[in-house]
mmCIF file of C-alpha atoms and ligand atoms in Angstrom:
data_model
loop_
_atom_site.group_PDB
_atom_site.id
_atom_site.type_symbol
_atom_site.label_atom_id
_atom_site.label_comp_id
_atom_site.label_asym_id
_atom_site.label_seq_id
_atom_site.Cartn_x
_atom_site.Cartn_y
_atom_site.Cartn_z
ATOM 1 C CA MET X 890 36.882 27.682 -82.125
ATOM 2 C CA GLY X 891 36.218 27.536 -78.408
ATOM 3 C CA THR X 892 35.051 25.103 -75.747
ATOM 4 C CA LEU X 893 31.339 25.128 -74.987
ATOM 5 C CA LEU X 894 30.255 23.819 -71.598
ATOM 6 C CA LYS X 895 26.650 22.811 -72.387
ATOM 7 C CA ASN X 896 23.606 21.665 -70.389
ATOM 8 C CA ILE X 897 25.091 22.877 -67.106
ATOM 9 C CA SER X 898 22.425 21.958 -64.545
ATOM 10 C CA THR X 899 23.243 24.889 -62.240
ATOM 11 C CA LEU X 900 25.614 27.747 -62.980
ATOM 12 C CA LEU X 901 26.606 30.286 -60.319
ATOM 13 C CA THR X 902 27.899 33.372 -62.140
ATOM 14 C CA LEU X 903 28.429 35.458 -58.960
ATOM 15 C CA ALA X 904 27.907 38.455 -61.282
ATOM 16 C CA PRO X 905 25.413 40.248 -58.977
ATOM 17 C CA ALA X 906 27.771 39.696 -56.008
ATOM 18 C CA ALA X 907 30.627 41.169 -58.056
ATOM 19 C CA ALA X 908 28.454 44.170 -59.019
ATOM 20 C CA LYS X 909 27.920 44.802 -55.286
ATOM 21 C CA GLY X 910 31.671 44.650 -54.683
ATOM 22 C CA GLY X 911 31.098 41.544 -52.570
ATOM 23 C CA ARG X 912 29.195 43.485 -49.895
ATOM 24 C CA GLY X 913 25.838 42.606 -48.360
ATOM 25 C CA VAL X 914 25.406 39.507 -50.496
ATOM 26 C CA LYS X 915 22.284 37.310 -50.406
ATOM 27 C CA GLU X 916 21.515 34.044 -52.211
ATOM 28 C CA ALA X 917 20.029 35.972 -55.183
ATOM 29 C CA ASP X 918 23.444 37.600 -55.689
ATOM 30 C CA LEU X 919 25.014 34.247 -56.586
ATOM 31 C CA GLY X 920 23.470 34.753 -60.049
ATOM 32 C CA ILE X 921 22.111 31.215 -60.300
ATOM 33 C CA LEU X 922 21.114 30.006 -63.789
ATOM 34 C CA SER X 923 19.508 26.613 -64.480
ATOM 35 C CA ASN X 924 20.263 24.717 -67.700
ATOM 36 C CA ALA X 925 22.998 27.046 -68.817
ATOM 37 C CA SER X 926 26.008 27.142 -71.117
ATOM 38 C CA LEU X 927 29.342 28.861 -71.029
ATOM 39 C CA LEU X 928 31.694 29.452 -73.948
ATOM 40 C CA ILE X 929 35.446 29.579 -73.374
ATOM 41 C CA GLU X 930 37.526 31.225 -76.089
ATOM 42 C CA LYS X 931 41.266 31.152 -75.539
ATOM 43 C CA ASP X 932 41.728 32.117 -71.891
ATOM 44 C CA LYS X 933 38.487 34.096 -71.484
ATOM 45 C CA ILE X 934 34.765 33.634 -71.029
ATOM 46 C CA ALA X 935 33.143 34.576 -74.355
ATOM 47 C CA TRP X 936 29.486 33.856 -73.577
ATOM 48 C CA VAL X 937 27.414 32.774 -70.595
ATOM 49 C CA GLY X 938 23.643 32.308 -70.301
ATOM 50 C CA THR X 939 20.774 29.830 -70.345
ATOM 51 C CA ASP X 940 20.709 27.097 -73.010
ATOM 52 C CA LYS X 941 17.537 28.649 -74.440
ATOM 53 C CA LYS X 942 19.399 31.851 -75.256
ATOM 54 C CA LEU X 943 22.355 30.099 -76.858
ATOM 55 C CA PRO X 944 23.082 31.991 -80.109
ATOM 56 C CA LYS X 945 22.173 29.922 -83.204
ATOM 57 C CA GLU X 946 25.485 30.612 -84.935
ATOM 58 C CA PHE X 947 27.343 28.674 -82.190
ATOM 59 C CA ALA X 948 26.103 25.466 -83.914
ATOM 60 C CA LYS X 949 28.108 26.345 -87.069
ATOM 61 C CA LYS X 950 31.279 27.246 -85.282
ATOM 62 C CA ASN X 951 32.539 23.785 -84.440
ATOM 63 C CA HIS X 952 33.122 24.534 -80.793
ATOM 64 C CA LYS X 953 34.305 21.587 -78.785
ATOM 65 C CA GLU X 954 31.271 20.718 -76.658
ATOM 66 C CA ILE X 955 31.344 19.251 -73.153
ATOM 67 C CA ASN X 956 28.028 17.984 -71.789
ATOM 68 C CA MET X 957 27.738 19.169 -68.180
ATOM 69 C CA LYS X 958 24.378 17.569 -67.382
ATOM 70 C CA GLY X 959 23.915 17.039 -63.665
ATOM 71 C CA ARG X 960 26.852 19.293 -62.826
ATOM 72 C CA THR X 961 27.272 22.612 -61.091
ATOM 73 C CA VAL X 962 29.625 25.287 -62.411
ATOM 74 C CA LEU X 963 31.000 28.209 -60.412
ATOM 75 C CA PRO X 964 34.053 30.512 -60.448
ATOM 76 C CA GLY X 965 37.348 28.905 -59.432
ATOM 77 C CA PHE X 966 38.240 29.685 -55.833
ATOM 78 C CA VAL X 967 40.670 32.483 -55.007
ATOM 79 C CA GLU X 968 42.980 31.585 -52.099
ATOM 80 C CA CYS X 969 44.219 35.037 -51.097
ATOM 81 C CA HIS X 970 46.475 34.415 -48.063
ATOM 82 C CA THR X 971 49.093 31.657 -47.911
ATOM 83 C CA HIS X 972 52.675 31.300 -46.712
ATOM 84 C CA LEU X 973 53.268 28.595 -49.351
ATOM 85 C CA ILE X 974 57.062 28.773 -49.522
ATOM 86 C CA PHE X 975 58.807 27.306 -46.473
ATOM 87 C CA ALA X 976 60.907 24.292 -45.525
ATOM 88 C CA GLY X 977 60.378 21.881 -42.643
ATOM 89 C CA ASN X 978 57.453 21.730 -40.268
ATOM 90 C CA ARG X 979 56.630 22.784 -36.690
ATOM 91 C CA ALA X 980 54.870 19.661 -35.476
ATOM 92 C CA ALA X 981 57.010 19.563 -32.302
ATOM 93 C CA GLU X 982 55.946 23.109 -31.398
ATOM 94 C CA PHE X 983 52.344 22.176 -32.012
ATOM 95 C CA GLU X 984 52.740 19.506 -29.355
ATOM 96 C CA MET X 985 54.374 22.056 -26.988
ATOM 97 C CA ARG X 986 51.506 24.495 -27.502
ATOM 98 C CA ASN X 987 49.005 21.753 -26.768
ATOM 99 C CA GLN X 988 50.858 21.109 -23.506
ATOM 100 C CA GLY X 989 50.556 24.750 -22.436
ATOM 101 C CA ALA X 990 53.372 26.816 -24.035
ATOM 102 C CA SER X 991 52.176 29.956 -25.814
ATOM 103 C CA TYR X 992 52.968 30.977 -29.411
ATOM 104 C CA GLN X 993 54.779 34.106 -28.161
ATOM 105 C CA GLU X 994 56.812 32.136 -25.557
ATOM 106 C CA ILE X 995 57.997 29.712 -28.218
ATOM 107 C CA ALA X 996 58.831 32.615 -30.570
ATOM 108 C CA ALA X 997 60.764 34.459 -27.829
ATOM 109 C CA LYS X 998 62.971 31.375 -27.350
ATOM 110 C CA GLY X 999 63.970 31.381 -31.012
ATOM 111 C CA GLY X 1000 61.339 28.902 -32.117
ATOM 112 C CA GLY X 1001 58.292 29.785 -34.191
ATOM 113 C CA ILE X 1002 58.956 31.742 -37.370
ATOM 114 C CA LEU X 1003 62.732 31.732 -36.649
ATOM 115 C CA SER X 1004 62.831 27.943 -36.586
ATOM 116 C CA THR X 1005 61.202 27.832 -40.036
ATOM 117 C CA MET X 1006 63.661 30.560 -41.075
ATOM 118 C CA LYS X 1007 66.645 28.274 -40.413
ATOM 119 C CA ASN X 1008 65.189 25.485 -42.550
ATOM 120 C CA THR X 1009 64.133 27.858 -45.306
ATOM 121 C CA ARG X 1010 67.481 29.639 -45.529
ATOM 122 C CA SER X 1011 69.265 26.339 -46.002
ATOM 123 C CA ALA X 1012 66.804 24.927 -48.546
ATOM 124 C CA SER X 1013 67.700 25.175 -52.232
ATOM 125 C CA LEU X 1014 65.560 27.031 -54.754
ATOM 126 C CA ASN X 1015 64.753 23.676 -56.359
ATOM 127 C CA ASP X 1016 63.579 22.137 -53.093
ATOM 128 C CA LEU X 1017 61.352 25.130 -52.371
ATOM 129 C CA VAL X 1018 59.849 24.989 -55.862
ATOM 130 C CA LYS X 1019 59.283 21.241 -55.566
ATOM 131 C CA THR X 1020 57.439 21.363 -52.239
ATOM 132 C CA GLY X 1021 55.701 24.605 -53.225
ATOM 133 C CA GLN X 1022 54.396 22.995 -56.423
ATOM 134 C CA GLN X 1023 53.107 19.938 -54.535
ATOM 135 C CA ARG X 1024 51.222 22.278 -52.207
ATOM 136 C CA ALA X 1025 49.919 24.367 -55.125
ATOM 137 C CA ASP X 1026 48.710 21.181 -56.845
ATOM 138 C CA HIS X 1027 46.789 20.300 -53.703
ATOM 139 C CA PHE X 1028 45.096 23.713 -53.821
ATOM 140 C CA ILE X 1029 44.261 23.216 -57.514
ATOM 141 C CA SER X 1030 42.671 19.845 -56.726
ATOM 142 C CA GLN X 1031 40.263 21.723 -54.427
ATOM 143 C CA GLY X 1032 39.209 24.102 -57.212
ATOM 144 C CA VAL X 1033 41.652 26.960 -56.485
ATOM 145 C CA THR X 1034 42.590 28.854 -59.671
ATOM 146 C CA THR X 1035 44.286 31.915 -58.118
ATOM 147 C CA LEU X 1036 46.790 31.618 -55.282
ATOM 148 C CA GLU X 1037 48.545 34.244 -53.210
ATOM 149 C CA ILE X 1038 52.055 33.273 -52.078
ATOM 150 C CA LYS X 1039 54.029 35.113 -49.395
ATOM 151 C CA SER X 1040 57.732 35.088 -48.748
ATOM 152 C CA GLY X 1041 58.763 35.787 -45.167
ATOM 153 C CA TYR X 1042 60.590 32.731 -43.866
ATOM 154 C CA ALA X 1043 64.110 33.755 -44.869
ATOM 155 C CA LEU X 1044 64.461 37.297 -43.505
ATOM 156 C CA ASN X 1045 67.649 38.169 -45.391
ATOM 157 C CA LEU X 1046 68.183 39.603 -48.857
ATOM 158 C CA LYS X 1047 69.543 36.540 -50.626
ATOM 159 C CA ASP X 1048 67.069 33.995 -49.328
ATOM 160 C CA GLU X 1049 63.981 36.220 -49.404
ATOM 161 C CA LEU X 1050 64.729 36.712 -53.122
ATOM 162 C CA LYS X 1051 65.100 32.918 -53.435
ATOM 163 C CA CYS X 1052 61.657 32.427 -51.854
ATOM 164 C CA LEU X 1053 60.060 35.025 -54.141
ATOM 165 C CA GLN X 1054 61.696 33.323 -57.136
ATOM 166 C CA ALA X 1055 60.319 29.986 -55.952
ATOM 167 C CA GLY X 1056 56.848 31.561 -55.744
ATOM 168 C CA GLN X 1057 57.172 32.805 -59.311
ATOM 169 C CA LYS X 1058 58.034 29.303 -60.553
ATOM 170 C CA ILE X 1059 54.789 27.788 -59.263
ATOM 171 C CA SER X 1060 52.583 26.817 -62.210
ATOM 172 C CA GLY X 1061 49.127 25.454 -63.028
ATOM 173 C CA LEU X 1062 47.254 28.423 -61.633
ATOM 174 C CA ARG X 1063 47.464 32.215 -61.422
ATOM 175 C CA THR X 1064 49.845 33.232 -58.654
ATOM 176 C CA VAL X 1065 50.294 36.522 -56.822
ATOM 177 C CA ASN X 1066 53.588 36.971 -54.992
ATOM 178 C CA THR X 1067 53.751 39.026 -51.791
ATOM 179 C CA PHE X 1068 56.916 40.199 -50.052
ATOM 180 C CA LEU X 1069 56.630 39.552 -46.295
ATOM 181 C CA GLY X 1070 60.202 40.274 -45.231
ATOM 182 C CA ALA X 1071 58.651 42.031 -42.208
ATOM 183 C CA HIS X 1072 57.457 38.766 -40.666
ATOM 184 C CA ALA X 1073 59.813 38.428 -37.670
ATOM 185 C CA LEU X 1074 63.073 39.962 -36.409
ATOM 186 C CA PRO X 1075 66.019 37.901 -37.715
ATOM 187 C CA PRO X 1076 68.986 37.265 -35.364
ATOM 188 C CA GLU X 1077 71.211 39.660 -37.365
ATOM 189 C CA TYR X 1078 69.235 42.716 -36.119
ATOM 190 C CA LYS X 1079 68.647 44.098 -32.640
ATOM 191 C CA THR X 1080 65.563 46.229 -33.215
ATOM 192 C CA TYR X 1081 62.518 46.085 -35.452
ATOM 193 C CA GLU X 1082 63.263 49.657 -36.576
ATOM 194 C CA GLU X 1083 66.782 48.751 -37.776
ATOM 195 C CA TYR X 1084 65.520 45.689 -39.614
ATOM 196 C CA LEU X 1085 62.701 47.654 -41.276
ATOM 197 C CA SER X 1086 65.220 50.296 -42.435
ATOM 198 C CA PHE X 1087 67.322 47.536 -43.960
ATOM 199 C CA LEU X 1088 64.259 46.093 -45.730
ATOM 200 C CA ALA X 1089 63.165 49.519 -46.946
ATOM 201 C CA ASP X 1090 66.595 50.628 -48.181
ATOM 202 C CA GLU X 1091 68.198 47.415 -49.385
ATOM 203 C CA VAL X 1092 65.526 44.852 -50.133
ATOM 204 C CA LEU X 1093 62.353 46.598 -51.378
ATOM 205 C CA PRO X 1094 64.173 48.394 -54.233
ATOM 206 C CA VAL X 1095 65.642 45.067 -55.423
ATOM 207 C CA VAL X 1096 62.273 43.283 -55.217
ATOM 208 C CA ALA X 1097 60.721 46.156 -57.209
ATOM 209 C CA LYS X 1098 63.483 46.246 -59.815
ATOM 210 C CA LYS X 1099 63.434 42.481 -60.364
ATOM 211 C CA LYS X 1100 59.595 42.519 -60.363
ATOM 212 C CA LEU X 1101 59.533 39.645 -57.870
ATOM 213 C CA ALA X 1102 56.402 40.835 -56.057
ATOM 214 C CA ARG X 1103 53.861 43.579 -56.430
ATOM 215 C CA ARG X 1104 52.592 43.523 -52.853
ATOM 216 C CA VAL X 1105 54.153 44.140 -49.450
ATOM 217 C CA ASP X 1106 52.810 42.725 -46.186
ATOM 218 C CA VAL X 1107 53.896 43.294 -42.573
ATOM 219 C CA PHE X 1108 53.107 41.448 -39.325
ATOM 220 C CA VAL X 1109 51.947 44.319 -37.103
ATOM 221 C CA GLU X 1110 51.662 42.872 -33.605
ATOM 222 C CA LYS X 1111 52.790 43.364 -30.008
ATOM 223 C CA GLY X 1112 56.126 41.563 -29.759
ATOM 224 C CA PHE X 1113 56.496 41.742 -33.561
ATOM 225 C CA PHE X 1114 56.472 44.852 -35.795
ATOM 226 C CA PRO X 1115 55.366 48.087 -34.061
ATOM 227 C CA VAL X 1116 52.711 50.145 -35.774
ATOM 228 C CA GLU X 1117 54.684 53.417 -36.180
ATOM 229 C CA ALA X 1118 57.741 51.827 -37.775
ATOM 230 C CA SER X 1119 55.468 49.656 -39.919
ATOM 231 C CA GLU X 1120 53.696 52.765 -41.219
ATOM 232 C CA LYS X 1121 56.971 54.335 -42.289
ATOM 233 C CA TYR X 1122 58.025 51.097 -43.990
ATOM 234 C CA LEU X 1123 54.700 50.624 -45.779
ATOM 235 C CA ARG X 1124 54.767 54.243 -47.014
ATOM 236 C CA LYS X 1125 58.160 53.554 -48.533
ATOM 237 C CA ALA X 1126 56.763 50.410 -50.194
ATOM 238 C CA GLN X 1127 53.819 52.425 -51.507
ATOM 239 C CA SER X 1128 56.163 55.019 -52.977
ATOM 240 C CA LEU X 1129 57.933 52.219 -54.861
ATOM 241 C CA GLY X 1130 54.600 51.169 -56.390
ATOM 242 C CA PHE X 1131 53.746 48.176 -54.199
ATOM 243 C CA ASP X 1132 50.190 47.375 -53.121
ATOM 244 C CA LEU X 1133 49.949 47.019 -49.356
ATOM 245 C CA LEU X 1134 48.394 44.606 -46.922
ATOM 246 C CA VAL X 1135 48.713 44.081 -43.190
ATOM 247 C CA HIS X 1136 48.676 41.065 -40.846
ATOM 248 C CA ALA X 1137 46.478 42.981 -38.428
ATOM 249 C CA ASP X 1138 45.061 42.605 -34.926
ATOM 250 C CA GLN X 1139 45.593 38.849 -34.744
ATOM 251 C CA LEU X 1140 46.948 38.267 -31.239
ATOM 252 C CA SER X 1141 46.156 41.698 -29.780
ATOM 253 C CA LEU X 1142 44.487 44.949 -30.831
ATOM 254 C CA SER X 1143 47.666 46.628 -31.996
ATOM 255 C CA GLY X 1144 46.567 49.163 -34.608
ATOM 256 C CA GLY X 1145 47.039 47.028 -37.725
ATOM 257 C CA SER X 1146 43.546 47.403 -39.158
ATOM 258 C CA ASP X 1147 43.523 51.177 -38.565
ATOM 259 C CA LEU X 1148 46.857 51.325 -40.372
ATOM 260 C CA ALA X 1149 45.432 49.322 -43.300
ATOM 261 C CA VAL X 1150 42.553 51.810 -43.618
ATOM 262 C CA LYS X 1151 44.824 54.838 -43.213
ATOM 263 C CA LEU X 1152 47.185 53.693 -45.974
ATOM 264 C CA GLY X 1153 44.485 52.369 -48.327
ATOM 265 C CA ALA X 1154 45.813 48.807 -48.137
ATOM 266 C CA LEU X 1155 44.127 46.115 -50.231
ATOM 267 C CA SER X 1156 43.439 44.031 -47.158
ATOM 268 C CA GLY X 1157 43.705 43.718 -43.422
ATOM 269 C CA ASP X 1158 44.184 40.066 -42.502
ATOM 270 C CA HIS X 1159 43.165 38.089 -39.373
ATOM 271 C CA LEU X 1160 41.295 40.919 -37.528
ATOM 272 C CA LEU X 1161 39.961 38.786 -34.693
ATOM 273 C CA GLN X 1162 40.703 41.416 -32.050
ATOM 274 C CA VAL X 1163 38.944 44.363 -33.726
ATOM 275 C CA THR X 1164 36.103 46.201 -31.979
ATOM 276 C CA GLU X 1165 33.043 48.009 -33.363
ATOM 277 C CA LYS X 1166 35.127 51.110 -34.012
ATOM 278 C CA GLU X 1167 37.618 49.353 -36.303
ATOM 279 C CA ILE X 1168 34.810 47.392 -37.980
ATOM 280 C CA SER X 1169 32.985 50.592 -38.814
ATOM 281 C CA SER X 1170 36.035 52.200 -40.402
ATOM 282 C CA LEU X 1171 36.900 48.989 -42.299
ATOM 283 C CA ALA X 1172 33.329 48.852 -43.622
ATOM 284 C CA LYS X 1173 33.549 52.408 -44.934
ATOM 285 C CA SER X 1174 36.857 51.715 -46.672
ATOM 286 C CA GLU X 1175 37.921 49.675 -49.705
ATOM 287 C CA VAL X 1176 40.058 47.424 -47.464
ATOM 288 C CA THR X 1177 38.974 43.775 -47.709
ATOM 289 C CA ALA X 1178 38.738 41.990 -44.357
ATOM 290 C CA VAL X 1179 40.581 38.701 -44.917
ATOM 291 C CA LEU X 1180 39.470 36.223 -42.253
ATOM 292 C CA LEU X 1181 41.519 33.126 -41.477
ATOM 293 C CA PRO X 1182 39.545 30.874 -39.124
ATOM 294 C CA ALA X 1183 41.760 27.787 -39.560
ATOM 295 C CA ALA X 1184 44.557 29.768 -37.873
ATOM 296 C CA ASP X 1185 42.156 30.727 -35.085
ATOM 297 C CA LEU X 1186 41.277 27.053 -34.619
ATOM 298 C CA TYR X 1187 44.953 26.042 -34.364
ATOM 299 C CA MET X 1188 45.706 29.002 -32.078
ATOM 300 C CA LYS X 1189 42.709 28.152 -29.874
ATOM 301 C CA VAL X 1190 41.542 31.785 -29.908
ATOM 302 C CA LYS X 1191 38.225 33.433 -30.699
ATOM 303 C CA TYR X 1192 36.959 33.777 -34.245
ATOM 304 C CA PRO X 1193 36.648 37.130 -36.015
ATOM 305 C CA ALA X 1194 33.328 38.974 -35.865
ATOM 306 C CA ALA X 1195 32.364 38.193 -39.454
ATOM 307 C CA ARG X 1196 28.651 38.697 -38.824
ATOM 308 C CA GLN X 1197 29.154 42.248 -37.534
ATOM 309 C CA MET X 1198 31.594 43.015 -40.351
ATOM 310 C CA ILE X 1199 29.225 41.789 -43.050
ATOM 311 C CA ASP X 1200 26.211 43.491 -41.474
ATOM 312 C CA ALA X 1201 28.189 46.747 -41.406
ATOM 313 C CA ARG X 1202 28.785 46.129 -45.164
ATOM 314 C CA ALA X 1203 32.487 45.409 -44.932
ATOM 315 C CA ARG X 1204 33.835 43.235 -47.740
ATOM 316 C CA VAL X 1205 35.013 39.908 -46.379
ATOM 317 C CA ALA X 1206 37.312 37.257 -47.864
ATOM 318 C CA LEU X 1207 38.266 33.866 -46.434
ATOM 319 C CA ALA X 1208 41.583 32.038 -46.793
ATOM 320 C CA THR X 1209 43.560 29.186 -45.251
ATOM 321 C CA ASP X 1210 46.611 31.192 -44.047
ATOM 322 C CA PHE X 1211 48.465 27.958 -44.848
ATOM 323 C CA ASN X 1212 51.773 28.073 -42.905
ATOM 324 C CA PRO X 1213 53.757 25.644 -40.734
ATOM 325 C CA GLY X 1214 53.093 27.454 -37.442
ATOM 326 C CA THR X 1215 49.579 28.742 -36.952
ATOM 327 C CA SER X 1216 47.698 27.067 -39.787
ATOM 328 C CA PRO X 1217 49.303 23.891 -41.101
ATOM 329 C CA THR X 1218 46.314 23.083 -43.302
ATOM 330 C CA GLN X 1219 45.383 23.699 -46.924
ATOM 331 C CA ASP X 1220 41.782 22.648 -46.454
ATOM 332 C CA LEU X 1221 39.313 25.163 -47.942
ATOM 333 C CA ASN X 1222 36.420 23.047 -46.704
ATOM 334 C CA LEU X 1223 37.614 23.422 -43.135
ATOM 335 C CA VAL X 1224 37.859 27.211 -43.555
ATOM 336 C CA GLY X 1225 34.347 27.479 -44.994
ATOM 337 C CA LEU X 1226 32.988 25.086 -42.410
ATOM 338 C CA LEU X 1227 34.421 27.166 -39.531
ATOM 339 C CA ALA X 1228 33.025 30.341 -41.119
ATOM 340 C CA ARG X 1229 29.582 28.745 -41.113
ATOM 341 C CA LEU X 1230 29.776 26.992 -37.748
ATOM 342 C CA GLU X 1231 31.679 29.561 -35.705
ATOM 343 C CA MET X 1232 31.293 32.899 -37.512
ATOM 344 C CA LYS X 1233 27.614 32.703 -38.482
ATOM 345 C CA MET X 1234 28.335 33.266 -42.146
ATOM 346 C CA THR X 1235 25.714 32.025 -44.601
ATOM 347 C CA LEU X 1236 26.727 29.690 -47.414
ATOM 348 C CA PRO X 1237 26.256 32.425 -50.092
ATOM 349 C CA GLU X 1238 28.513 34.671 -47.984
ATOM 350 C CA VAL X 1239 31.180 31.960 -47.757
ATOM 351 C CA ILE X 1240 31.092 31.324 -51.522
ATOM 352 C CA THR X 1241 31.300 35.074 -52.201
ATOM 353 C CA ALA X 1242 34.165 35.484 -49.721
ATOM 354 C CA TYR X 1243 36.145 32.721 -51.496
ATOM 355 C CA THR X 1244 35.557 34.233 -54.970
ATOM 356 C CA VAL X 1245 34.572 37.909 -55.297
ATOM 357 C CA GLY X 1246 35.859 38.990 -51.863
ATOM 358 C CA ALA X 1247 39.214 37.274 -52.296
ATOM 359 C CA ALA X 1248 39.560 38.638 -55.853
ATOM 360 C CA HIS X 1249 39.270 42.158 -54.384
ATOM 361 C CA ALA X 1250 41.868 41.348 -51.739
ATOM 362 C CA LEU X 1251 44.286 40.628 -54.596
ATOM 363 C CA ASN X 1252 43.121 43.601 -56.723
ATOM 364 C CA LEU X 1253 42.075 41.088 -59.396
ATOM 365 C CA GLN X 1254 38.336 41.797 -59.303
ATOM 366 C CA GLY X 1255 38.370 42.777 -62.989
ATOM 367 C CA GLU X 1256 39.740 39.372 -63.999
ATOM 368 C CA VAL X 1257 38.568 36.694 -61.592
ATOM 369 C CA GLY X 1258 35.944 35.913 -58.946
ATOM 370 C CA SER X 1259 32.835 35.769 -61.170
ATOM 371 C CA LEU X 1260 31.855 34.124 -64.455
ATOM 372 C CA GLU X 1261 31.233 37.061 -66.768
ATOM 373 C CA VAL X 1262 32.089 37.763 -70.399
ATOM 374 C CA GLY X 1263 35.644 39.071 -70.697
ATOM 375 C CA LYS X 1264 36.827 37.626 -67.382
ATOM 376 C CA SER X 1265 39.379 34.849 -67.178
ATOM 377 C CA ALA X 1266 37.994 31.346 -67.820
ATOM 378 C CA ASP X 1267 38.802 30.184 -64.278
ATOM 379 C CA ILE X 1268 36.058 27.654 -63.720
ATOM 380 C CA LEU X 1269 35.198 24.965 -61.203
ATOM 381 C CA CYS X 1270 32.770 22.210 -62.268
ATOM 382 C CA ILE X 1271 31.477 19.903 -59.533
ATOM 383 C CA GLU X 1272 29.209 16.856 -59.483
ATOM 384 C CA GLN X 1273 27.341 17.928 -56.400
ATOM 385 C CA ASP X 1274 24.696 20.580 -55.632
ATOM 386 C CA TRP X 1275 26.216 23.931 -54.570
ATOM 387 C CA LYS X 1276 24.376 23.645 -51.258
ATOM 388 C CA THR X 1277 26.701 20.803 -50.264
ATOM 389 C CA LEU X 1278 29.795 23.035 -50.557
ATOM 390 C CA PHE X 1279 31.689 23.821 -47.321
ATOM 391 C CA TYR X 1280 29.704 21.151 -45.499
ATOM 392 C CA SER X 1281 31.642 17.885 -45.278
ATOM 393 C CA VAL X 1282 35.147 18.367 -43.991
ATOM 394 C CA GLY X 1283 37.641 15.781 -45.239
ATOM 395 C CA GLU X 1284 35.754 14.923 -48.414
ATOM 396 C CA SER X 1285 37.328 14.982 -51.849
ATOM 397 C CA SER X 1286 34.498 15.481 -54.277
ATOM 398 C CA LYS X 1287 34.616 14.940 -58.047
ATOM 399 C CA LYS X 1288 35.583 18.026 -59.998
ATOM 400 C CA LEU X 1289 36.918 19.507 -63.220
ATOM 401 C CA VAL X 1290 38.958 22.718 -63.042
ATOM 402 C CA PHE X 1291 39.802 25.166 -65.837
ATOM 403 C CA GLN X 1292 42.325 27.963 -65.323
ATOM 404 C CA SER X 1293 42.664 30.592 -68.059
ATOM 405 C CA GLY X 1294 40.657 28.239 -70.294
ATOM 406 C CA LYS X 1295 42.996 25.261 -69.768
ATOM 407 C CA LYS X 1296 41.965 22.083 -68.018
ATOM 408 C CA VAL X 1297 44.262 21.914 -64.979
ATOM 409 C CA PHE X 1298 42.591 19.191 -62.913
ATOM 410 C CA THR X 1299 39.961 16.514 -63.246
ATOM 411 C CA ASN X 1300 38.906 13.439 -61.315
ATOM 412 C CA LEU X 1301 35.463 13.184 -62.938
HETATM 413 O O1 LIG A 2310 49.592 34.347 -40.561
HETATM 414 N N1 LIG A 2310 50.868 36.001 -38.186
HETATM 415 C C1 LIG A 2310 51.938 35.864 -38.742
HETATM 416 N N2 LIG A 2310 52.238 34.943 -39.619
HETATM 417 C C2 LIG A 2310 51.640 33.680 -39.714
HETATM 418 C C3 LIG A 2310 52.232 32.716 -38.770
HETATM 419 C C4 LIG A 2310 53.563 32.339 -39.192
HETATM 420 C C5 LIG A 2310 54.188 31.221 -38.412
HETATM 421 O O2 LIG A 2310 53.909 31.013 -37.219
HETATM 422 O O3 LIG A 2310 55.015 30.534 -39.031
HETATM 423 C C6 LIG A 2310 50.134 33.782 -39.637
HETATM 424 O O4 LIG A 2310 49.475 33.316 -38.707
HETATM 425 FE FE1 LIG A 2311 49.388 34.766 -42.439
#
């Protein structure tokens, strides 16, 4: 016996967008069905199609039926870049930046990531899980069913492991842990090279052995991790079986996106400084371009060239980059709104970026991102027309969210 969502007014399968690998997507690729049904069996989608084609034998099977008349159904959102686990906030620095201090100046004086490091090192596992879960619940209430969670605010062995453990204790949605020990240089080390050797020799093997993360990220940037040492470090991570990703070309063109392509990383993230040359090699690769416009808004910098990337057939994902420094917001609507207003992305492109594109960034494209038979029943049901998505910032619309076939949120 399953759960049959019946009389769905509009169902966006995203199946054609998934078949195209999330590239070059038009409205027709949203796979829009009118008057449709979807059958959930256990944690998977067992059937999807128009009501007219509903198999007769379903009537005999005693499925629990939910009438979805007037509602829109689409894949749950995939939030593929967050720094969910941290303690404290950086509101005072935000004020300083608004009064003229730069992000790098604040970081060089021991503020920035290092100020969050102090709070995070002294927080208990329980505290980190508690605040992390509250934040995760807020994502779920926006229709997020898969959430990436980075460590990277502890920068020592003991507390980085604590942060990864906290990430693994987050529940209510599918989580993907990423090890971002290479986020900033902690005070215990003099050079980035020394710190990366420590991470490679003493931390990565422990993270791998304890299965605390399956991905490794590094902040490649002038004044942060240099590209050559990062390459060596990421190759070591790759040899231990980790998937790779790179915080790339955010504040300056520093070789991060080229490195992502060279190493076959899953994603290059930020990418606002890239030129035509990097865009063309990204487009030819399997690297997903993860764009984070809320961080660009808070940093008062330009937005990434999404239009050129998409037109060159790069695969694009969008995410909040939720973190206390450069993007203290969890608002998916704001991200989608900026993509439309400032990056010339169409609404079908934004929806695809937040589902199929983001699923690829997490190497989960076989499980999530579209509503197809055999994929996980990660489903967002909304009262409104899909054309009103990513339109009204600050709204909290009525929704019902299933993750792996379980109802995880409703305010219908
Ligand atoms: O994604 N770029 C590096 N990391 C974060 C910022 C972290 C912080 O400032 O706390 C980002 O923007
Ligand atoms: Fe980030």
